[in-house]
Short mmCIF file of C-alpha atoms and ligand atoms in Angstrom, two decimals:
data_model
loop_
_atom_site.label_atom_id
_atom_site.label_comp_id
_atom_site.label_asym_id
_atom_site.label_seq_id
_atom_site.Cartn_x
_atom_site.Cartn_y
_atom_site.Cartn_z
CA MET P 1321 28.34 16.87 -11.14
CA THR P 1322 25.50 14.77 -10.39
CA SER P 1323 23.40 12.67 -13.16
CA PRO P 1324 19.95 13.97 -15.09
CA ASP P 1325 19.14 10.00 -14.18
CA GLN P 1326 20.63 10.03 -10.52
CA THR P 1327 18.58 12.93 -9.54
CA LEU P 1328 15.77 11.49 -11.02
CA ALA P 1329 16.37 8.00 -9.17
CA VAL P 1330 15.84 10.07 -6.20
CA ILE P 1331 12.48 12.28 -6.78
CA THR P 1332 11.28 8.54 -8.13
CA THR P 1333 12.02 6.91 -4.38
CA PHE P 1334 10.67 10.03 -2.90
CA LEU P 1335 7.45 9.69 -4.77
CA GLY P 1336 7.16 6.20 -3.81
CA ARG P 1337 7.68 6.74 -0.41
CA ALA P 1338 5.11 9.08 -0.59
CA ASP P 1339 2.73 7.61 -2.22
CA LYS P 1340 2.41 9.53 -5.55
CA SER P 1341 3.23 8.51 -8.81
CA ALA P 1342 5.88 8.90 -10.72
CA ALA P 1343 4.03 7.81 -14.10
CA ASP P 1344 4.75 10.59 -16.97
CA LEU P 1345 6.82 12.38 -14.63
CA SER P 1346 9.34 15.20 -17.18
CA SER P 1347 11.33 18.17 -16.74
CA ALA P 1348 7.95 20.60 -17.25
CA THR P 1349 6.19 18.34 -14.09
CA GLY P 1350 5.22 20.74 -11.74
CA LEU P 1351 5.81 20.00 -7.83
CA TYR P 1352 2.90 21.68 -6.18
CA GLY P 1353 -0.70 22.21 -7.54
CA ASP P 1354 -1.42 20.74 -10.53
CA GLY P 1355 1.47 18.43 -10.48
CA LEU P 1356 2.82 16.10 -7.87
CA GLU P 1357 0.83 18.18 -5.48
CA LEU P 1358 3.93 18.05 -3.31
CA ASP P 1359 2.36 20.02 0.39
CA SER P 1360 5.22 21.48 2.59
CA LEU P 1361 6.34 18.88 4.91
CA GLU P 1362 6.67 16.74 1.57
CA ALA P 1363 8.91 18.92 -0.37
CA ALA P 1364 11.07 19.40 3.11
CA GLU P 1365 10.72 15.24 3.14
CA LEU P 1366 11.91 15.12 -0.77
CA SER P 1367 15.02 18.48 0.07
CA ALA P 1368 16.68 16.24 2.84
CA MET P 1369 16.51 13.08 1.10
CA LEU P 1370 18.21 15.07 -1.99
CA GLU P 1371 20.67 17.00 0.69
CA ASP P 1372 21.57 13.35 2.48
CA GLU P 1373 22.06 11.57 -1.45
CA PHE P 1374 23.93 14.66 -3.35
CA GLY P 1375 25.33 16.91 0.04
CA THR P 1376 23.40 20.31 -1.54
CA ASP P 1377 20.05 20.49 -2.45
CA PRO P 1378 18.02 23.42 -4.48
CA PHE P 1379 15.65 24.07 -1.81
CA SER P 1380 18.40 25.30 0.80
CA SER P 1381 20.56 26.91 -1.36
CA GLY P 1382 19.13 30.14 -1.23
CA ASP P 1383 17.84 30.87 -4.30
CA GLU P 1384 14.10 30.56 -5.58
CA LEU P 1385 12.00 27.28 -4.76
CA PRO P 1386 12.04 24.65 -7.48
CA GLN P 1387 9.17 24.63 -9.20
CA THR P 1388 9.32 21.85 -11.77
CA VAL P 1389 11.16 18.51 -11.73
CA GLY P 1390 13.27 20.45 -14.67
CA ASP P 1391 13.95 22.88 -12.17
CA ILE P 1392 15.60 20.43 -9.05
CA LEU P 1393 17.02 18.36 -12.47
CA ALA P 1394 19.54 21.77 -13.91
CA PHE P 1395 20.24 22.56 -10.30
CA TYR P 1396 22.20 19.61 -10.15
CA GLU P 1397 23.25 19.54 -14.00
CA VAL P 1398 25.79 22.52 -13.32
CA PRO P 1399 28.53 21.86 -13.67
CA ALA P 1400 30.68 22.01 -9.80
CA THR P 1401 34.16 22.92 -11.85
CA ALA P 1402 34.83 25.46 -14.61
CA MET Q 1283 -7.65 -11.35 1.92
CA SER Q 1284 -9.98 -8.46 1.07
CA THR Q 1285 -10.68 -7.78 5.42
CA GLN Q 1286 -6.93 -6.92 5.94
CA PRO Q 1287 -7.86 -3.14 6.04
CA ALA Q 1288 -10.76 -3.81 7.62
CA ALA Q 1289 -9.33 -5.81 10.03
CA HIS Q 1290 -6.12 -2.92 10.76
CA TYR Q 1291 -9.57 -0.32 11.01
CA ASP Q 1292 -10.95 -2.35 13.45
CA ARG Q 1293 -7.81 -2.07 15.63
CA VAL Q 1294 -7.17 1.30 14.95
CA HIS Q 1295 -10.98 1.68 15.79
CA GLU Q 1296 -10.29 0.03 19.11
CA ALA Q 1297 -7.38 1.52 20.27
CA TRP Q 1298 -8.64 4.75 19.33
CA THR Q 1299 -12.07 4.41 20.90
CA LEU Q 1300 -9.39 3.08 24.19
CA ILE Q 1301 -7.68 6.78 23.67
CA MET Q 1302 -10.23 9.51 23.07
CA GLY Q 1303 -13.45 7.89 24.30
CA GLU Q 1304 -16.82 6.76 22.64
CA GLU Q 1305 -16.29 10.67 20.17
CA PHE Q 1306 -13.50 10.44 18.31
CA HIS Q 1307 -12.99 14.82 18.28
CA TYR Q 1308 -11.21 16.97 20.57
CA GLY Q 1309 -12.32 17.99 24.26
CA TYR Q 1310 -13.43 21.53 25.00
CA PHE Q 1311 -12.83 21.75 29.01
CA ALA Q 1312 -14.18 24.47 30.70
CA ASP Q 1313 -11.89 23.56 33.28
CA PRO Q 1314 -8.43 21.20 32.34
CA ALA Q 1315 -9.89 19.03 35.41
CA THR Q 1316 -13.12 17.77 33.14
CA PRO Q 1317 -13.15 13.94 32.25
CA LEU Q 1318 -12.77 13.72 28.42
CA ASP Q 1319 -15.68 12.11 27.63
CA GLU Q 1320 -17.05 15.70 29.16
CA ALA Q 1321 -15.09 17.43 26.95
CA THR Q 1322 -15.53 16.24 23.48
CA ALA Q 1323 -19.30 16.44 24.31
CA ALA Q 1324 -19.11 19.76 25.00
CA LEU Q 1325 -17.03 20.50 21.55
CA THR Q 1326 -20.53 18.90 19.88
CA SER Q 1327 -22.49 21.18 21.82
CA GLU Q 1328 -20.57 24.08 21.03
CA MET Q 1329 -21.07 23.39 18.01
CA LEU Q 1330 -25.29 22.35 17.35
CA GLU Q 1331 -25.69 25.49 19.75
CA LEU Q 1332 -24.24 27.13 16.19
CA ALA Q 1333 -26.07 25.21 14.67
CA GLY Q 1334 -29.39 25.96 15.76
CA ILE Q 1335 -30.54 22.31 14.05
CA GLY Q 1336 -34.66 21.86 15.05
CA GLU Q 1337 -37.12 18.37 14.19
CA GLY Q 1338 -36.18 17.56 10.41
CA ASP Q 1339 -34.02 19.64 9.16
CA ARG Q 1340 -32.28 18.02 6.28
CA VAL Q 1341 -28.35 17.53 7.47
CA LEU Q 1342 -25.24 17.23 6.13
CA ASP Q 1343 -22.28 15.05 7.88
CA ILE Q 1344 -19.56 16.16 6.00
CA GLY Q 1345 -16.45 13.45 7.22
CA CYS Q 1346 -19.89 11.22 9.71
CA GLY Q 1347 -16.51 9.11 11.15
CA THR Q 1348 -17.92 5.92 12.20
CA GLY Q 1349 -22.04 8.29 12.78
CA ARG Q 1350 -21.83 8.72 16.18
CA GLN Q 1351 -22.90 12.11 15.96
CA SER Q 1352 -25.04 11.14 12.94
CA CYS Q 1353 -27.16 9.12 14.99
CA ASP Q 1354 -27.20 11.49 17.93
CA LEU Q 1355 -28.42 14.18 15.03
CA ALA Q 1356 -31.46 12.11 14.08
CA GLU Q 1357 -32.27 10.87 17.33
CA GLN Q 1358 -32.20 13.58 19.35
CA LEU Q 1359 -33.20 16.54 17.50
CA GLY Q 1360 -34.98 14.43 14.92
CA ALA Q 1361 -32.76 15.91 12.31
CA ARG Q 1362 -32.53 14.65 8.97
CA VAL Q 1363 -28.90 13.42 8.67
CA LEU Q 1364 -26.90 12.29 5.83
CA GLY Q 1365 -23.50 11.49 6.51
CA ILE Q 1366 -20.84 11.07 4.23
CA THR Q 1367 -17.08 10.10 4.53
CA THR Q 1368 -14.39 8.81 1.71
CA SER Q 1369 -14.05 5.38 4.27
CA ALA Q 1370 -16.26 2.69 2.89
CA SER Q 1371 -15.22 0.92 6.21
CA GLY Q 1372 -16.32 4.23 8.13
CA VAL Q 1373 -20.29 4.58 6.00
CA ALA Q 1374 -20.33 0.56 7.19
CA ALA Q 1375 -19.66 1.27 10.30
CA ALA Q 1376 -22.01 3.41 10.89
CA SER Q 1377 -24.72 2.32 9.06
CA ALA Q 1378 -24.29 -0.99 11.61
CA LEU Q 1379 -24.93 1.78 15.06
CA ALA Q 1380 -27.79 3.51 13.02
CA ARG Q 1381 -29.14 -0.25 12.62
CA SER Q 1382 -28.61 -0.43 16.20
CA ARG Q 1383 -29.87 2.00 17.78
CA GLY Q 1384 -32.95 1.44 15.46
CA VAL Q 1385 -31.87 5.01 14.24
CA GLU Q 1386 -32.54 6.79 10.85
CA ALA Q 1387 -29.76 7.92 8.99
CA ARG Q 1388 -28.09 7.14 6.01
CA PHE Q 1389 -24.54 6.92 5.43
CA GLU Q 1390 -22.51 7.47 1.53
CA GLN Q 1391 -19.38 7.12 0.81
CA ARG Q 1392 -18.67 10.75 -0.94
CA ASP Q 1393 -16.20 13.31 -1.17
CA GLY Q 1394 -16.86 16.50 0.84
CA THR Q 1395 -14.97 18.48 -1.55
CA ALA Q 1396 -16.88 16.92 -5.19
CA ASN Q 1397 -20.22 15.50 -3.46
CA GLY Q 1398 -22.37 15.33 -6.03
CA LEU Q 1399 -25.29 16.02 -3.78
CA PRO Q 1400 -28.33 17.76 -5.31
CA ASP Q 1401 -27.70 22.16 -4.72
CA GLY Q 1402 -29.93 23.50 -2.45
CA ALA Q 1403 -30.75 20.18 -0.18
CA PHE Q 1404 -29.86 20.73 3.20
CA ASP Q 1405 -30.62 23.04 6.10
CA VAL Q 1406 -27.20 22.68 8.14
CA VAL Q 1407 -23.84 21.43 7.09
CA TRP Q 1408 -22.36 19.87 10.05
CA ALA Q 1409 -18.40 19.43 9.24
CA LEU Q 1410 -16.06 18.07 12.46
CA GLU Q 1411 -13.09 17.83 12.73
CA SER Q 1412 -13.13 16.86 8.84
CA SER Q 1413 -11.66 20.17 7.22
CA HIS Q 1414 -8.79 19.94 8.01
CA LEU Q 1415 -8.42 15.81 5.94
CA MET Q 1416 -9.83 17.58 2.74
CA ARG Q 1417 -5.86 19.21 0.32
CA ASP Q 1418 -9.14 21.51 -1.75
CA ARG Q 1419 -10.18 23.80 1.38
CA ALA Q 1420 -11.97 26.25 -1.63
CA GLY Q 1421 -13.45 22.53 -2.88
CA LEU Q 1422 -15.26 21.41 0.73
CA LEU Q 1423 -16.58 25.34 1.22
CA SER Q 1424 -18.25 25.98 -2.22
CA GLU Q 1425 -19.61 22.66 -2.10
CA SER Q 1426 -20.47 23.06 1.48
CA ALA Q 1427 -22.31 26.32 0.72
CA ARG Q 1428 -23.83 24.86 -2.87
CA VAL Q 1429 -25.42 21.87 -1.15
CA LEU Q 1430 -27.85 24.48 1.39
CA ALA Q 1431 -31.15 25.68 0.69
CA PRO Q 1432 -31.54 29.57 1.13
CA GLU Q 1433 -31.09 30.61 4.90
CA GLY Q 1434 -29.32 27.17 5.82
CA ARG Q 1435 -25.63 27.11 7.50
CA LEU Q 1436 -22.90 25.44 8.05
CA VAL Q 1437 -21.15 25.02 10.85
CA LEU Q 1438 -17.20 23.60 11.00
CA CYS Q 1439 -14.48 23.48 14.03
CA ASP Q 1440 -11.20 21.90 13.22
CA ILE Q 1441 -7.03 21.90 13.75
CA ILE Q 1442 -6.03 25.82 12.78
CA ARG Q 1443 -3.02 27.15 11.66
CA LYS Q 1444 -2.25 30.40 13.32
CA ARG Q 1445 0.80 31.31 11.40
CA GLU Q 1446 2.85 30.66 7.85
CA ILE Q 1447 5.49 27.96 8.84
CA PRO Q 1448 8.58 28.72 7.16
CA PHE Q 1449 9.70 26.03 4.46
CA LEU Q 1450 12.89 25.85 6.84
CA GLU Q 1451 11.28 25.58 10.03
CA VAL Q 1452 9.03 22.05 8.53
CA ARG Q 1453 12.60 20.91 7.16
CA ASP Q 1454 14.32 21.15 10.31
CA ARG Q 1455 11.29 19.62 12.19
CA ARG Q 1456 10.46 17.11 9.52
CA ASP Q 1457 10.12 14.39 11.83
CA ASP Q 1458 7.45 15.72 14.33
CA PHE Q 1459 5.31 16.92 11.19
CA ALA Q 1460 5.84 13.43 9.68
CA VAL Q 1461 4.66 11.71 13.44
CA LEU Q 1462 1.84 13.87 13.37
CA ARG Q 1463 1.43 12.25 9.55
CA ALA Q 1464 1.77 8.83 10.65
CA ALA Q 1465 -0.58 9.84 13.79
CA PHE Q 1466 -3.14 11.72 12.19
CA GLY Q 1467 -2.99 11.20 8.28
CA ASP Q 1468 -2.75 13.72 5.63
CA ALA Q 1469 -3.97 16.96 7.54
CA HIS Q 1470 -3.59 20.59 6.28
CA MET Q 1471 -4.59 23.00 8.54
CA GLU Q 1472 -5.23 26.32 7.23
CA PRO Q 1473 -6.20 29.85 9.49
CA LEU Q 1474 -9.59 30.26 11.16
CA SER Q 1475 -9.07 34.17 8.45
CA VAL Q 1476 -8.74 31.22 5.29
CA TYR Q 1477 -12.13 29.96 5.86
CA ALA Q 1478 -13.96 32.91 6.58
CA SER Q 1479 -12.51 34.78 3.39
CA LEU Q 1480 -13.14 31.66 0.88
CA LEU Q 1481 -16.96 31.87 3.01
CA GLU Q 1482 -17.52 35.82 2.50
CA GLU Q 1483 -15.89 35.16 -1.71
CA LEU Q 1484 -19.17 32.63 -2.01
CA GLY Q 1485 -21.56 35.08 -0.08
CA MET Q 1486 -22.18 33.21 2.71
CA THR Q 1487 -21.97 35.47 5.93
CA VAL Q 1488 -19.92 34.52 8.65
CA VAL Q 1489 -21.81 34.82 11.49
CA GLU Q 1490 -18.80 32.93 14.56
CA ALA Q 1491 -15.47 32.31 13.75
CA THR Q 1492 -13.82 31.54 17.52
CA ASP Q 1493 -10.12 30.23 18.30
CA ILE Q 1494 -10.72 27.42 21.24
CA SER Q 1495 -7.07 26.80 21.68
CA VAL Q 1496 -7.14 27.31 24.95
CA PRO Q 1497 -10.48 25.18 25.89
CA THR Q 1498 -8.74 22.57 23.76
CA LEU Q 1499 -5.35 22.32 24.67
CA PRO Q 1500 -6.44 20.29 27.77
CA THR Q 1501 -6.83 17.69 25.54
CA PHE Q 1502 -3.42 15.66 25.08
CA ALA Q 1503 -2.95 15.31 28.31
CA ALA Q 1504 -6.76 13.65 28.73
CA TRP Q 1505 -5.64 11.62 25.48
CA ARG Q 1506 -2.10 9.99 27.38
CA ALA Q 1507 -3.96 9.59 30.39
CA ASN Q 1508 -5.90 7.20 28.70
CA VAL Q 1509 -2.81 5.29 26.86
CA THR Q 1510 -1.81 5.22 29.77
CA ALA Q 1511 -4.46 3.47 31.54
CA HIS Q 1512 -4.72 0.70 28.85
CA SER Q 1513 -1.32 0.46 28.00
CA ALA Q 1514 -0.97 -2.87 27.80
CA THR Q 1515 -4.18 -3.22 25.77
CA LEU Q 1516 -2.99 -0.75 23.31
CA LEU Q 1517 0.33 -2.22 22.92
CA GLY Q 1518 -1.85 -5.54 21.54
CA LEU Q 1519 -3.31 -2.97 19.37
CA LEU Q 1520 -0.93 -0.36 17.66
CA GLY Q 1521 2.66 -2.62 19.42
CA GLU Q 1522 5.15 -0.69 21.01
CA GLN Q 1523 6.44 2.03 18.38
CA GLY Q 1524 2.88 2.76 17.51
CA VAL Q 1525 1.92 4.07 21.04
CA ALA Q 1526 5.24 5.40 21.17
CA ASP Q 1527 4.59 7.76 17.62
CA PHE Q 1528 0.56 8.59 19.65
CA VAL Q 1529 2.55 9.29 22.55
CA ARG Q 1530 4.85 11.82 21.11
CA SER Q 1531 2.83 12.79 18.78
CA THR Q 1532 0.53 14.35 21.43
CA HIS Q 1533 4.34 16.41 22.96
CA VAL Q 1534 4.36 17.98 20.09
CA LEU Q 1535 0.37 19.20 19.33
CA GLU Q 1536 0.81 20.60 22.90
CA GLU Q 1537 3.71 22.33 21.63
CA PHE Q 1538 2.62 23.53 18.64
CA TRP Q 1539 -0.54 24.41 20.82
CA SER Q 1540 1.43 25.81 23.48
CA ASP Q 1541 3.57 27.85 20.93
CA GLY Q 1542 0.77 29.45 19.11
CA THR Q 1543 1.14 27.72 15.32
CA LEU Q 1544 -1.62 25.21 15.48
CA GLY Q 1545 -4.93 25.60 17.34
CA TYR Q 1546 -8.70 24.68 17.33
CA GLY Q 1547 -11.30 26.83 15.84
CA ILE Q 1548 -15.44 27.29 15.30
CA LEU Q 1549 -16.96 28.45 12.36
CA ALA Q 1550 -20.29 29.11 11.69
CA ALA Q 1551 -21.85 30.99 8.35
CA VAL Q 1552 -25.32 31.42 7.44
CA LYS Q 1553 -26.25 31.13 3.57
CA SER Q 1554 -28.13 34.35 2.30
CA PRO Q 1555 -31.95 34.15 1.75
CA LEU Q 1556 -33.01 33.84 -2.08
C1 SAM A 2167 -11.19 13.05 12.71
S1 SAM A 2167 -13.04 11.66 11.79
C2 SAM A 2167 -13.89 12.57 12.45
C3 SAM A 2167 -15.15 12.21 12.74
C4 SAM A 2167 -16.35 12.83 12.86
N1 SAM A 2167 -16.85 13.92 12.80
C5 SAM A 2167 -16.26 13.07 14.30
O1 SAM A 2167 -15.98 14.10 15.37
O2 SAM A 2167 -16.06 12.09 15.57
C6 SAM A 2167 -12.57 12.40 10.12
C7 SAM A 2167 -13.23 11.80 8.82
O3 SAM A 2167 -13.60 12.71 7.73
C8 SAM A 2167 -13.30 11.33 6.51
N2 SAM A 2167 -13.06 12.26 6.01
C9 SAM A 2167 -11.97 12.52 5.08
N3 SAM A 2167 -11.74 12.70 3.89
C10 SAM A 2167 -12.57 12.59 4.00
C11 SAM A 2167 -13.16 13.91 2.66
N4 SAM A 2167 -12.35 14.20 1.33
N5 SAM A 2167 -14.66 13.85 2.21
C12 SAM A 2167 -14.99 13.21 3.31
N6 SAM A 2167 -14.95 12.35 4.32
C13 SAM A 2167 -13.96 12.50 4.64
C14 SAM A 2167 -12.09 10.55 7.65
O4 SAM A 2167 -13.53 9.07 7.25
C15 SAM A 2167 -13.36 10.96 8.59
O5 SAM A 2167 -14.22 9.99 8.28
#
């Protein structure tokens, strides 16, 4: 299981590379539109960074695309084993 | 030192002049063998034909680059031109160009998606290959419609997206997309139909919306030929990686043009009479 801090660290690194501010980042921050304003390429890059780091990523898992930072955190917080 | 961005801009500007010629946009090739400078001029001519600019017309050039077209419109057609760009060095270069040519065109640093200009102040809004750099396309078009006088015309040409690109495809090809972003900036392409429907929603009448992907395709080969012809100078200006990335970007674009992902469109719309 990945801690929210580890996940947030990847998101923060990604935002730095993408020249976007990581200030005011919270679970409620939206990924697109009014939030971080990720376009599809940026979402693809974040998705690839998360996969490189953790082996899986919420964008390509086949379910709904994550909409908020909280959705990404929640994807990794689900315990891997019961 | 504060001169650094300007120095970078000068280097890129010089490199792009070698690759693209005096006009920094695609060419419209009646024939693939047409020389690039004729083809870039031909694209401008396509815009001119749609714009119907007359003596004394007030023209807003959105994303005026280094002011070449604004100066041409003022000098050759007697238009009263205001060129706007978000780039401070662009404004400086364009103002210097107008001075050196003795042309009365004005240049201001403004954002095309929130231009702050008065309502109804222009007869023609001209946007040559700049709209893809404005994410807020609805803002660009509504601001354009707002500053046009009744019966004023918007003419625009740009790179367009011709199909949905699914997320997983973007992810798979993210290196290609990143190469494009590195070479051309933070671009966002929309289909011609999106422009047309946004304009219709604003009450404008779209009188032309044409896909000109085929006549613009030879642009990439022409750019590469110039890279080869000026390779030593370009290596000094852009570095080995910069040159390689540029060449790769032309191949990526050519592939997208050929497989129907991206292309080029030209469009004109008229604001209704009062
Ligand atoms: C590819 S150049 C085209 C220049 C010129 N129209 C030509 O064809 O040679 C794009 C131009 O759009 C400008 N630009 C980008 N975003 C803009 C914005 N939001 N508002 C106004 N201009 C913008 C850039 O600074 C640049 O001058």
